[in-house]
């Protein structure tokens, strides 16, 4: 369940338009390959950059409105409310709000990135 408290949201610049943003979880809170789960409220014309250098795969769940992923020099891939945009590692471009949109983004390390990292072993408290 996601409960949005407007007073808890932070405004950031996403593309050329101001967007509402709320981080729900970050990798330091998990012992997993998940980098973060974020809730975005994008106004008309709002954008989020997608960069290969981020080293992540991304699932973008459209909760309200519609959005499109536009690869650099590519054709837009659109998704409406209840649909998911899956962005593979190496994708480059931007996510555009088609009207006002609420998005849930889930970012995870790509397999080839996580394989290059040392293994993470949870610390166990002595008994």
mmCIF file of N, CA and C in Angstrom:
data_model
loop_
_atom_site.group_PDB
_atom_site.id
_atom_site.type_symbol
_atom_site.label_atom_id
_atom_site.label_comp_id
_atom_site.label_asym_id
_atom_site.label_seq_id
_atom_site.Cartn_x
_atom_site.Cartn_y
_atom_site.Cartn_z
ATOM 1 N N UNK A 1 0.844 -1.162 0.000
ATOM 2 C CA UNK A 1 0.000 0.000 0.000
ATOM 3 C C UNK A 1 0.894 1.229 0.000
ATOM 4 N N UNK A 2 0.589 2.177 -0.856
ATOM 5 C CA UNK A 2 1.320 3.438 -0.906
ATOM 6 C C UNK A 2 0.373 4.530 -0.442
ATOM 7 N N UNK A 3 0.740 5.202 0.635
ATOM 8 C CA UNK A 3 -0.048 6.319 1.143
ATOM 9 C C UNK A 3 0.781 7.562 0.916
ATOM 10 N N UNK A 4 0.260 8.491 0.148
ATOM 11 C CA UNK A 4 1.010 9.688 -0.199
ATOM 12 C C UNK A 4 0.604 10.823 0.724
ATOM 13 N N UNK A 5 1.589 11.395 1.374
ATOM 14 C CA UNK A 5 1.390 12.558 2.223
ATOM 15 C C UNK A 5 2.056 13.726 1.510
ATOM 16 N N UNK A 6 1.263 14.668 1.028
ATOM 17 C CA UNK A 6 1.803 15.773 0.225
ATOM 18 C C UNK A 6 2.896 16.522 0.963
ATOM 19 N N UNK A 7 2.829 16.608 2.289
ATOM 20 C CA UNK A 7 3.851 17.336 3.037
ATOM 21 C C UNK A 7 5.183 16.594 3.039
ATOM 22 N N UNK A 8 5.183 15.285 2.742
ATOM 23 C CA UNK A 8 6.411 14.501 2.741
ATOM 24 C C UNK A 8 7.107 14.520 1.394
ATOM 25 N N UNK A 9 6.454 15.042 0.367
ATOM 26 C CA UNK A 9 7.060 15.048 -0.961
ATOM 27 C C UNK A 9 8.071 16.182 -1.094
ATOM 28 N N UNK A 10 9.046 15.929 -1.929
ATOM 29 C CA UNK A 10 10.090 16.895 -2.205
ATOM 30 C C UNK A 10 9.980 17.282 -3.669
ATOM 31 N N UNK A 11 10.159 18.551 -3.983
ATOM 32 C CA UNK A 11 10.136 18.963 -5.387
ATOM 33 C C UNK A 11 11.536 18.891 -5.955
ATOM 34 N N UNK A 12 11.642 18.331 -7.146
ATOM 35 C CA UNK A 12 12.917 18.258 -7.855
ATOM 36 C C UNK A 12 12.674 18.656 -9.295
ATOM 37 N N UNK A 13 13.729 18.914 -9.991
ATOM 38 C CA UNK A 13 13.597 19.230 -11.403
ATOM 39 C C UNK A 13 13.767 17.938 -12.193
ATOM 40 N N UNK A 14 12.785 17.619 -13.005
ATOM 41 C CA UNK A 14 12.836 16.441 -13.876
ATOM 42 C C UNK A 14 12.606 16.956 -15.287
ATOM 43 N N UNK A 15 13.643 16.977 -16.083
ATOM 44 C CA UNK A 15 13.530 17.579 -17.406
ATOM 45 C C UNK A 15 13.364 19.078 -17.225
ATOM 46 N N UNK A 16 12.382 19.648 -17.897
ATOM 47 C CA UNK A 16 12.176 21.090 -17.823
ATOM 48 C C UNK A 16 11.038 21.467 -16.885
ATOM 49 N N UNK A 17 10.326 20.479 -16.370
ATOM 50 C CA UNK A 17 9.171 20.777 -15.531
ATOM 51 C C UNK A 17 9.420 20.295 -14.104
ATOM 52 N N UNK A 18 8.779 20.937 -13.149
ATOM 53 C CA UNK A 18 8.916 20.533 -11.759
ATOM 54 C C UNK A 18 8.070 19.287 -11.502
ATOM 55 N N UNK A 19 8.598 18.365 -10.714
ATOM 56 C CA UNK A 19 7.905 17.101 -10.458
ATOM 57 C C UNK A 19 7.858 16.828 -8.971
ATOM 58 N N UNK A 20 6.836 16.086 -8.526
ATOM 59 C CA UNK A 20 6.806 15.617 -7.149
ATOM 60 C C UNK A 20 7.542 14.292 -7.087
ATOM 61 N N UNK A 21 8.329 14.075 -6.039
ATOM 62 C CA UNK A 21 9.143 12.870 -5.943
ATOM 63 C C UNK A 21 9.137 12.386 -4.507
ATOM 64 N N UNK A 22 9.059 11.075 -4.325
ATOM 65 C CA UNK A 22 9.137 10.490 -2.993
ATOM 66 C C UNK A 22 9.865 9.163 -3.102
ATOM 67 N N UNK A 23 10.961 9.022 -2.366
ATOM 68 C CA UNK A 23 11.700 7.764 -2.339
ATOM 69 C C UNK A 23 11.026 6.846 -1.330
ATOM 70 N N UNK A 24 10.652 5.654 -1.769
ATOM 71 C CA UNK A 24 9.998 4.706 -0.879
ATOM 72 C C UNK A 24 10.994 3.747 -0.232
ATOM 73 N N UNK A 25 12.069 3.431 -0.948
ATOM 74 C CA UNK A 25 13.097 2.548 -0.407
ATOM 75 C C UNK A 25 14.379 2.715 -1.230
ATOM 76 N N UNK A 26 15.520 2.498 -0.605
ATOM 77 C CA UNK A 26 16.822 2.637 -1.247
ATOM 78 C C UNK A 26 17.643 1.392 -0.948
ATOM 79 N N UNK A 27 18.631 1.102 -1.768
ATOM 80 C CA UNK A 27 19.393 -0.144 -1.664
ATOM 81 C C UNK A 27 19.969 -0.373 -0.272
ATOM 82 N N UNK A 28 20.412 0.649 0.412
ATOM 83 C CA UNK A 28 20.974 0.481 1.751
ATOM 84 C C UNK A 28 19.987 -0.101 2.748
ATOM 85 N N UNK A 29 18.697 -0.047 2.423
ATOM 86 C CA UNK A 29 17.666 -0.577 3.314
ATOM 87 C C UNK A 29 17.395 -2.054 3.041
ATOM 88 N N UNK A 30 17.966 -2.584 1.976
ATOM 89 C CA UNK A 30 17.691 -3.947 1.544
ATOM 90 C C UNK A 30 18.983 -4.726 1.402
ATOM 91 N N UNK A 31 18.883 -6.024 1.414
ATOM 92 C CA UNK A 31 20.023 -6.850 1.029
ATOM 93 C C UNK A 31 19.621 -7.495 -0.298
ATOM 94 N N UNK A 32 19.672 -6.683 -1.339
ATOM 95 C CA UNK A 32 19.229 -7.163 -2.645
ATOM 96 C C UNK A 32 19.890 -6.338 -3.733
ATOM 97 N N UNK A 33 19.546 -6.655 -4.958
ATOM 98 C CA UNK A 33 20.065 -5.907 -6.098
ATOM 99 C C UNK A 33 19.176 -4.717 -6.448
ATOM 100 N N UNK A 34 18.154 -4.482 -5.660
ATOM 101 C CA UNK A 34 17.255 -3.352 -5.907
ATOM 102 C C UNK A 34 17.954 -2.053 -5.519
ATOM 103 N N UNK A 35 18.007 -1.110 -6.441
ATOM 104 C CA UNK A 35 18.624 0.183 -6.183
ATOM 105 C C UNK A 35 17.657 1.149 -5.524
ATOM 106 N N UNK A 36 16.390 1.061 -5.879
ATOM 107 C CA UNK A 36 15.431 1.982 -5.278
ATOM 108 C C UNK A 36 14.041 1.815 -5.856
ATOM 109 N N UNK A 37 13.074 2.250 -5.077
ATOM 110 C CA UNK A 37 11.678 2.310 -5.497
ATOM 111 C C UNK A 37 11.226 3.743 -5.223
ATOM 112 N N UNK A 38 10.739 4.408 -6.267
ATOM 113 C CA UNK A 38 10.393 5.819 -6.142
ATOM 114 C C UNK A 38 9.023 6.094 -6.748
ATOM 115 N N UNK A 39 8.353 7.064 -6.183
ATOM 116 C CA UNK A 39 7.047 7.500 -6.662
ATOM 117 C C UNK A 39 7.220 8.885 -7.277
ATOM 118 N N UNK A 40 6.761 9.045 -8.508
ATOM 119 C CA UNK A 40 6.914 10.301 -9.248
ATOM 120 C C UNK A 40 5.555 10.842 -9.671
ATOM 121 N N UNK A 41 5.348 12.122 -9.476
ATOM 122 C CA UNK A 41 4.209 12.846 -10.034
ATOM 123 C C UNK A 41 4.773 13.809 -11.064
ATOM 124 N N UNK A 42 4.587 13.487 -12.337
ATOM 125 C CA UNK A 42 5.129 14.318 -13.414
ATOM 126 C C UNK A 42 4.018 15.157 -14.023
ATOM 127 N N UNK A 43 4.252 16.459 -14.142
ATOM 128 C CA UNK A 43 3.267 17.312 -14.808
ATOM 129 C C UNK A 43 3.350 17.135 -16.323
ATOM 130 N N UNK A 44 2.440 17.753 -17.034
ATOM 131 C CA UNK A 44 2.468 17.729 -18.500
ATOM 132 C C UNK A 44 3.842 18.206 -18.956
ATOM 133 N N UNK A 45 4.485 17.424 -19.814
ATOM 134 C CA UNK A 45 5.806 17.799 -20.329
ATOM 135 C C UNK A 45 6.959 17.394 -19.426
ATOM 136 N N UNK A 46 6.678 16.832 -18.255
ATOM 137 C CA UNK A 46 7.744 16.415 -17.352
ATOM 138 C C UNK A 46 8.504 15.228 -17.916
ATOM 139 N N UNK A 47 9.789 15.160 -17.635
ATOM 140 C CA UNK A 47 10.624 14.065 -18.134
ATOM 141 C C UNK A 47 11.533 13.537 -17.035
ATOM 142 N N UNK A 48 11.928 12.282 -17.178
ATOM 143 C CA UNK A 48 12.941 11.662 -16.321
ATOM 144 C C UNK A 48 14.019 11.093 -17.232
ATOM 145 N N UNK A 49 15.288 11.414 -16.987
ATOM 146 C CA UNK A 49 16.346 10.873 -17.839
ATOM 147 C C UNK A 49 16.591 9.395 -17.561
ATOM 148 N N UNK A 50 16.931 8.648 -18.599
ATOM 149 C CA UNK A 50 17.325 7.240 -18.492
ATOM 150 C C UNK A 50 18.715 7.156 -19.118
ATOM 151 N N UNK A 51 19.703 6.785 -18.315
ATOM 152 C CA UNK A 51 21.081 6.767 -18.788
ATOM 153 C C UNK A 51 21.707 5.400 -18.578
ATOM 154 N N UNK A 52 22.396 4.903 -19.584
ATOM 155 C CA UNK A 52 23.085 3.618 -19.493
ATOM 156 C C UNK A 52 24.108 3.631 -18.362
ATOM 157 N N UNK A 53 24.711 4.779 -18.104
ATOM 158 C CA UNK A 53 25.738 4.893 -17.075
ATOM 159 C C UNK A 53 25.197 4.620 -15.670
ATOM 160 N N UNK A 54 23.877 4.642 -15.493
ATOM 161 C CA UNK A 54 23.301 4.357 -14.179
ATOM 162 C C UNK A 54 23.471 2.881 -13.801
ATOM 163 N N UNK A 55 23.687 2.004 -14.791
ATOM 164 C CA UNK A 55 23.946 0.590 -14.540
ATOM 165 C C UNK A 55 22.753 -0.189 -14.017
ATOM 166 N N UNK A 56 21.553 0.266 -14.333
ATOM 167 C CA UNK A 56 20.355 -0.397 -13.808
ATOM 168 C C UNK A 56 19.404 -0.827 -14.920
ATOM 169 N N UNK A 57 18.542 -1.783 -14.573
ATOM 170 C CA UNK A 57 17.364 -2.111 -15.359
ATOM 171 C C UNK A 57 16.218 -1.457 -14.614
ATOM 172 N N UNK A 58 15.169 -1.101 -15.331
ATOM 173 C CA UNK A 58 14.111 -0.332 -14.676
ATOM 174 C C UNK A 58 12.738 -0.788 -15.132
ATOM 175 N N UNK A 59 11.828 -0.886 -14.168
ATOM 176 C CA UNK A 59 10.412 -1.116 -14.446
ATOM 177 C C UNK A 59 9.681 0.154 -14.038
ATOM 178 N N UNK A 60 8.891 0.688 -14.958
ATOM 179 C CA UNK A 60 8.134 1.919 -14.691
ATOM 180 C C UNK A 60 6.654 1.565 -14.768
ATOM 181 N N UNK A 61 6.007 1.520 -13.617
ATOM 182 C CA UNK A 61 4.586 1.215 -13.545
ATOM 183 C C UNK A 61 3.814 2.529 -13.607
ATOM 184 N N UNK A 62 2.941 2.654 -14.593
ATOM 185 C CA UNK A 62 2.128 3.864 -14.747
ATOM 186 C C UNK A 62 0.889 3.679 -13.875
ATOM 187 N N UNK A 63 0.788 4.478 -12.825
ATOM 188 C CA UNK A 63 -0.344 4.391 -11.908
ATOM 189 C C UNK A 63 -1.509 5.254 -12.373
ATOM 190 N N UNK A 64 -1.197 6.457 -12.858
ATOM 191 C CA UNK A 64 -2.214 7.408 -13.323
ATOM 192 C C UNK A 64 -1.692 8.072 -14.591
ATOM 193 N N UNK A 65 -2.576 8.284 -15.549
ATOM 194 C CA UNK A 65 -2.189 8.977 -16.777
ATOM 195 C C UNK A 65 -1.506 8.047 -17.754
ATOM 196 N N UNK A 66 -0.523 8.591 -18.453
ATOM 197 C CA UNK A 66 0.220 7.828 -19.457
ATOM 198 C C UNK A 66 1.642 8.363 -19.518
ATOM 199 N N UNK A 67 2.548 7.511 -19.987
ATOM 200 C CA UNK A 67 3.948 7.903 -20.140
ATOM 201 C C UNK A 67 4.516 7.193 -21.354
ATOM 202 N N UNK A 68 5.635 7.698 -21.829
ATOM 203 C CA UNK A 68 6.315 7.082 -22.971
ATOM 204 C C UNK A 68 7.809 7.075 -22.700
ATOM 205 N N UNK A 69 8.473 5.979 -23.098
ATOM 206 C CA UNK A 69 9.925 5.953 -23.101
ATOM 207 C C UNK A 69 10.363 6.299 -24.505
ATOM 208 N N UNK A 70 11.212 7.308 -24.612
ATOM 209 C CA UNK A 70 11.726 7.726 -25.907
ATOM 210 C C UNK A 70 13.233 7.509 -25.893
ATOM 211 N N UNK A 71 13.682 6.489 -26.620
ATOM 212 C CA UNK A 71 15.109 6.218 -26.725
ATOM 213 C C UNK A 71 15.749 7.329 -27.546
ATOM 214 N N UNK A 72 17.025 7.590 -27.279
ATOM 215 C CA UNK A 72 17.728 8.588 -28.085
ATOM 216 C C UNK A 72 17.551 8.234 -29.557
ATOM 217 N N UNK A 73 17.000 9.130 -30.313
ATOM 218 C CA UNK A 73 16.761 8.955 -31.747
ATOM 219 C C UNK A 73 15.872 7.741 -32.031
ATOM 220 N N UNK A 74 14.876 7.501 -31.177
ATOM 221 C CA UNK A 74 14.033 6.328 -31.376
ATOM 222 C C UNK A 74 12.552 6.657 -31.374
ATOM 223 N N UNK A 75 11.758 5.628 -31.589
ATOM 224 C CA UNK A 75 10.313 5.743 -31.593
ATOM 225 C C UNK A 75 9.794 5.590 -30.164
ATOM 226 N N UNK A 76 8.854 6.427 -29.721
ATOM 227 C CA UNK A 76 8.320 6.312 -28.357
ATOM 228 C C UNK A 76 7.598 4.982 -28.140
ATOM 229 N N UNK A 77 7.775 4.427 -26.931
ATOM 230 C CA UNK A 77 7.027 3.254 -26.492
ATOM 231 C C UNK A 77 6.117 3.749 -25.377
ATOM 232 N N UNK A 78 4.804 3.648 -25.580
ATOM 233 C CA UNK A 78 3.833 4.231 -24.661
ATOM 234 C C UNK A 78 3.221 3.202 -23.718
ATOM 235 N N UNK A 79 2.822 3.689 -22.539
ATOM 236 C CA UNK A 79 2.114 2.863 -21.564
ATOM 237 C C UNK A 79 1.083 3.731 -20.865
ATOM 238 N N UNK A 80 -0.104 3.153 -20.648
ATOM 239 C CA UNK A 80 -1.165 3.843 -19.930
ATOM 240 C C UNK A 80 -1.288 3.304 -18.511
ATOM 241 N N UNK A 81 -2.245 3.848 -17.770
ATOM 242 C CA UNK A 81 -2.458 3.435 -16.378
ATOM 243 C C UNK A 81 -2.610 1.915 -16.298
ATOM 244 N N UNK A 82 -1.882 1.310 -15.365
ATOM 245 C CA UNK A 82 -1.919 -0.135 -15.178
ATOM 246 C C UNK A 82 -0.934 -0.893 -16.039
ATOM 247 N N UNK A 83 -0.180 -0.202 -16.875
ATOM 248 C CA UNK A 83 0.811 -0.853 -17.730
ATOM 249 C C UNK A 83 2.220 -0.535 -17.246
ATOM 250 N N UNK A 84 3.177 -1.348 -17.707
ATOM 251 C CA UNK A 84 4.566 -1.233 -17.273
ATOM 252 C C UNK A 84 5.478 -1.018 -18.471
ATOM 253 N N UNK A 85 6.418 -0.107 -18.332
ATOM 254 C CA UNK A 85 7.510 0.051 -19.288
ATOM 255 C C UNK A 85 8.720 -0.667 -18.690
ATOM 256 N N UNK A 86 9.302 -1.621 -19.423
ATOM 257 C CA UNK A 86 10.499 -2.322 -18.964
ATOM 258 C C UNK A 86 11.693 -1.787 -19.740
ATOM 259 N N UNK A 87 12.633 -1.216 -19.028
ATOM 260 C CA UNK A 87 13.796 -0.593 -19.658
ATOM 261 C C UNK A 87 15.030 -1.419 -19.327
ATOM 262 N N UNK A 88 15.634 -2.050 -20.327
ATOM 263 C CA UNK A 88 16.788 -2.910 -20.075
ATOM 264 C C UNK A 88 18.044 -2.103 -19.765
ATOM 265 N N UNK A 89 19.009 -2.797 -19.177
ATOM 266 C CA UNK A 89 20.324 -2.201 -18.940
ATOM 267 C C UNK A 89 20.869 -1.702 -20.279
ATOM 268 N N UNK A 90 21.407 -0.504 -20.276
ATOM 269 C CA UNK A 90 21.960 0.079 -21.486
ATOM 270 C C UNK A 90 21.004 1.007 -22.208
ATOM 271 N N UNK A 91 19.725 1.048 -21.767
ATOM 272 C CA UNK A 91 18.766 1.959 -22.406
ATOM 273 C C UNK A 91 19.202 3.394 -22.169
ATOM 274 N N UNK A 92 18.985 4.214 -23.168
ATOM 275 C CA UNK A 92 19.388 5.617 -23.127
ATOM 276 C C UNK A 92 18.262 6.443 -23.719
ATOM 277 N N UNK A 93 17.784 7.444 -22.999
ATOM 278 C CA UNK A 93 16.713 8.295 -23.496
ATOM 279 C C UNK A 93 16.029 9.001 -22.341
ATOM 280 N N UNK A 94 14.679 9.064 -22.416
ATOM 281 C CA UNK A 94 13.945 9.708 -21.334
ATOM 282 C C UNK A 94 12.526 9.165 -21.255
ATOM 283 N N UNK A 95 11.951 9.276 -20.076
ATOM 284 C CA UNK A 95 10.551 8.950 -19.866
ATOM 285 C C UNK A 95 9.799 10.270 -19.893
ATOM 286 N N UNK A 96 8.754 10.342 -20.715
ATOM 287 C CA UNK A 96 7.971 11.576 -20.859
ATOM 288 C C UNK A 96 6.550 11.359 -20.357
ATOM 289 N N UNK A 97 6.054 12.324 -19.627
ATOM 290 C CA UNK A 97 4.662 12.276 -19.174
ATOM 291 C C UNK A 97 3.763 12.719 -20.320
ATOM 292 N N UNK A 98 2.810 11.884 -20.671
ATOM 293 C CA UNK A 98 1.789 12.254 -21.658
ATOM 294 C C UNK A 98 0.597 12.757 -20.849
ATOM 295 N N UNK A 99 0.605 14.025 -20.529
ATOM 296 C CA UNK A 99 -0.371 14.566 -19.580
ATOM 297 C C UNK A 99 0.223 14.428 -18.193
ATOM 298 N N UNK A 100 -0.543 14.741 -17.165
ATOM 299 C CA UNK A 100 -0.068 14.533 -15.799
ATOM 300 C C UNK A 100 -0.009 13.042 -15.523
ATOM 301 N N UNK A 101 1.090 12.566 -14.931
ATOM 302 C CA UNK A 101 1.276 11.137 -14.721
ATOM 303 C C UNK A 101 1.831 10.856 -13.339
ATOM 304 N N UNK A 102 1.384 9.764 -12.746
ATOM 305 C CA UNK A 102 1.979 9.252 -11.509
ATOM 306 C C UNK A 102 2.628 7.921 -11.865
ATOM 307 N N UNK A 103 3.924 7.809 -11.556
ATOM 308 C CA UNK A 103 4.715 6.634 -11.919
ATOM 309 C C UNK A 103 5.373 6.042 -10.689
ATOM 310 N N UNK A 104 5.495 4.732 -10.671
ATOM 311 C CA UNK A 104 6.274 4.037 -9.660
ATOM 312 C C UNK A 104 7.461 3.426 -10.392
ATOM 313 N N UNK A 105 8.678 3.810 -10.023
ATOM 314 C CA UNK A 105 9.865 3.268 -10.679
ATOM 315 C C UNK A 105 10.569 2.296 -9.744
ATOM 316 N N UNK A 106 10.980 1.170 -10.303
ATOM 317 C CA UNK A 106 11.733 0.169 -9.560
ATOM 318 C C UNK A 106 13.013 -0.056 -10.341
ATOM 319 N N UNK A 107 14.145 0.272 -9.713
ATOM 320 C CA UNK A 107 15.436 0.151 -10.377
ATOM 321 C C UNK A 107 16.252 -0.948 -9.703
ATOM 322 N N UNK A 108 16.816 -1.847 -10.511
ATOM 323 C CA UNK A 108 17.646 -2.940 -9.996
ATOM 324 C C UNK A 108 18.943 -2.993 -10.785
ATOM 325 N N UNK A 109 20.012 -3.408 -10.108
ATOM 326 C CA UNK A 109 21.284 -3.560 -10.806
ATOM 327 C C UNK A 109 21.155 -4.615 -11.895
ATOM 328 N N UNK A 110 21.756 -4.341 -13.016
ATOM 329 C CA UNK A 110 21.784 -5.314 -14.111
ATOM 330 C C UNK A 110 22.696 -6.469 -13.717
ATOM 331 N N UNK A 111 22.407 -7.658 -14.255
ATOM 332 C CA UNK A 111 23.202 -8.845 -13.936
ATOM 333 C C UNK A 111 24.682 -8.646 -14.174
ATOM 334 N N UNK A 112 25.040 -8.050 -15.303
ATOM 335 C CA UNK A 112 26.477 -7.892 -15.588
ATOM 336 C C UNK A 112 27.132 -6.894 -14.652
ATOM 337 N N UNK A 113 26.374 -5.958 -14.098
ATOM 338 C CA UNK A 113 26.920 -5.013 -13.115
ATOM 339 C C UNK A 113 27.075 -5.707 -11.765
ATOM 340 N N UNK A 114 26.033 -6.411 -11.304
ATOM 341 C CA UNK A 114 26.110 -7.050 -9.984
ATOM 342 C C UNK A 114 27.144 -8.177 -9.952
ATOM 343 N N UNK A 115 27.349 -8.886 -11.074
ATOM 344 C CA UNK A 115 28.364 -9.936 -11.107
ATOM 345 C C UNK A 115 29.779 -9.368 -10.928
ATOM 346 N N UNK A 116 29.979 -8.113 -11.275
ATOM 347 C CA UNK A 116 31.295 -7.492 -11.145
ATOM 348 C C UNK A 116 31.568 -6.997 -9.722
ATOM 349 N N UNK A 117 30.549 -6.995 -8.865
ATOM 350 C CA UNK A 117 30.704 -6.522 -7.495
ATOM 351 C C UNK A 117 31.079 -7.674 -6.569
ATOM 352 N N UNK A 118 31.756 -7.365 -5.452
ATOM 353 C CA UNK A 118 32.038 -8.439 -4.483
ATOM 354 C C UNK A 118 30.721 -8.935 -3.874
ATOM 355 N N UNK A 119 30.671 -10.197 -3.449
ATOM 356 C CA UNK A 119 29.428 -10.704 -2.866
ATOM 357 C C UNK A 119 29.076 -9.942 -1.592
ATOM 358 N N UNK A 120 27.786 -9.735 -1.420
ATOM 359 C CA UNK A 120 27.310 -9.091 -0.194
ATOM 360 C C UNK A 120 26.785 -10.175 0.727
ATOM 361 N N UNK A 121 27.310 -10.197 1.917
ATOM 362 C CA UNK A 121 26.892 -11.194 2.895
ATOM 363 C C UNK A 121 26.320 -10.434 4.084
ATOM 364 N N UNK A 122 25.082 -10.738 4.464
ATOM 365 C CA UNK A 122 24.500 -9.986 5.584
ATOM 366 C C UNK A 122 25.302 -10.227 6.869
ATOM 367 N N UNK A 123 25.430 -9.167 7.649
ATOM 368 C CA UNK A 123 26.111 -9.299 8.927
ATOM 369 C C UNK A 123 25.153 -9.915 9.920
ATOM 370 N N UNK A 124 25.617 -10.913 10.616
ATOM 371 C CA UNK A 124 24.796 -11.560 11.627
ATOM 372 C C UNK A 124 25.350 -11.208 12.989
ATOM 373 N N UNK A 125 24.467 -10.831 13.890
ATOM 374 C CA UNK A 125 24.898 -10.503 15.246
ATOM 375 C C UNK A 125 25.329 -11.795 15.953
ATOM 376 N N UNK A 126 26.400 -11.722 16.765
ATOM 377 C CA UNK A 126 26.823 -12.927 17.489
ATOM 378 C C UNK A 126 25.725 -13.392 18.441
ATOM 379 N N UNK A 127 25.593 -14.687 18.563
ATOM 380 C CA UNK A 127 24.540 -15.262 19.430
ATOM 381 C C UNK A 127 24.912 -15.178 20.876
#
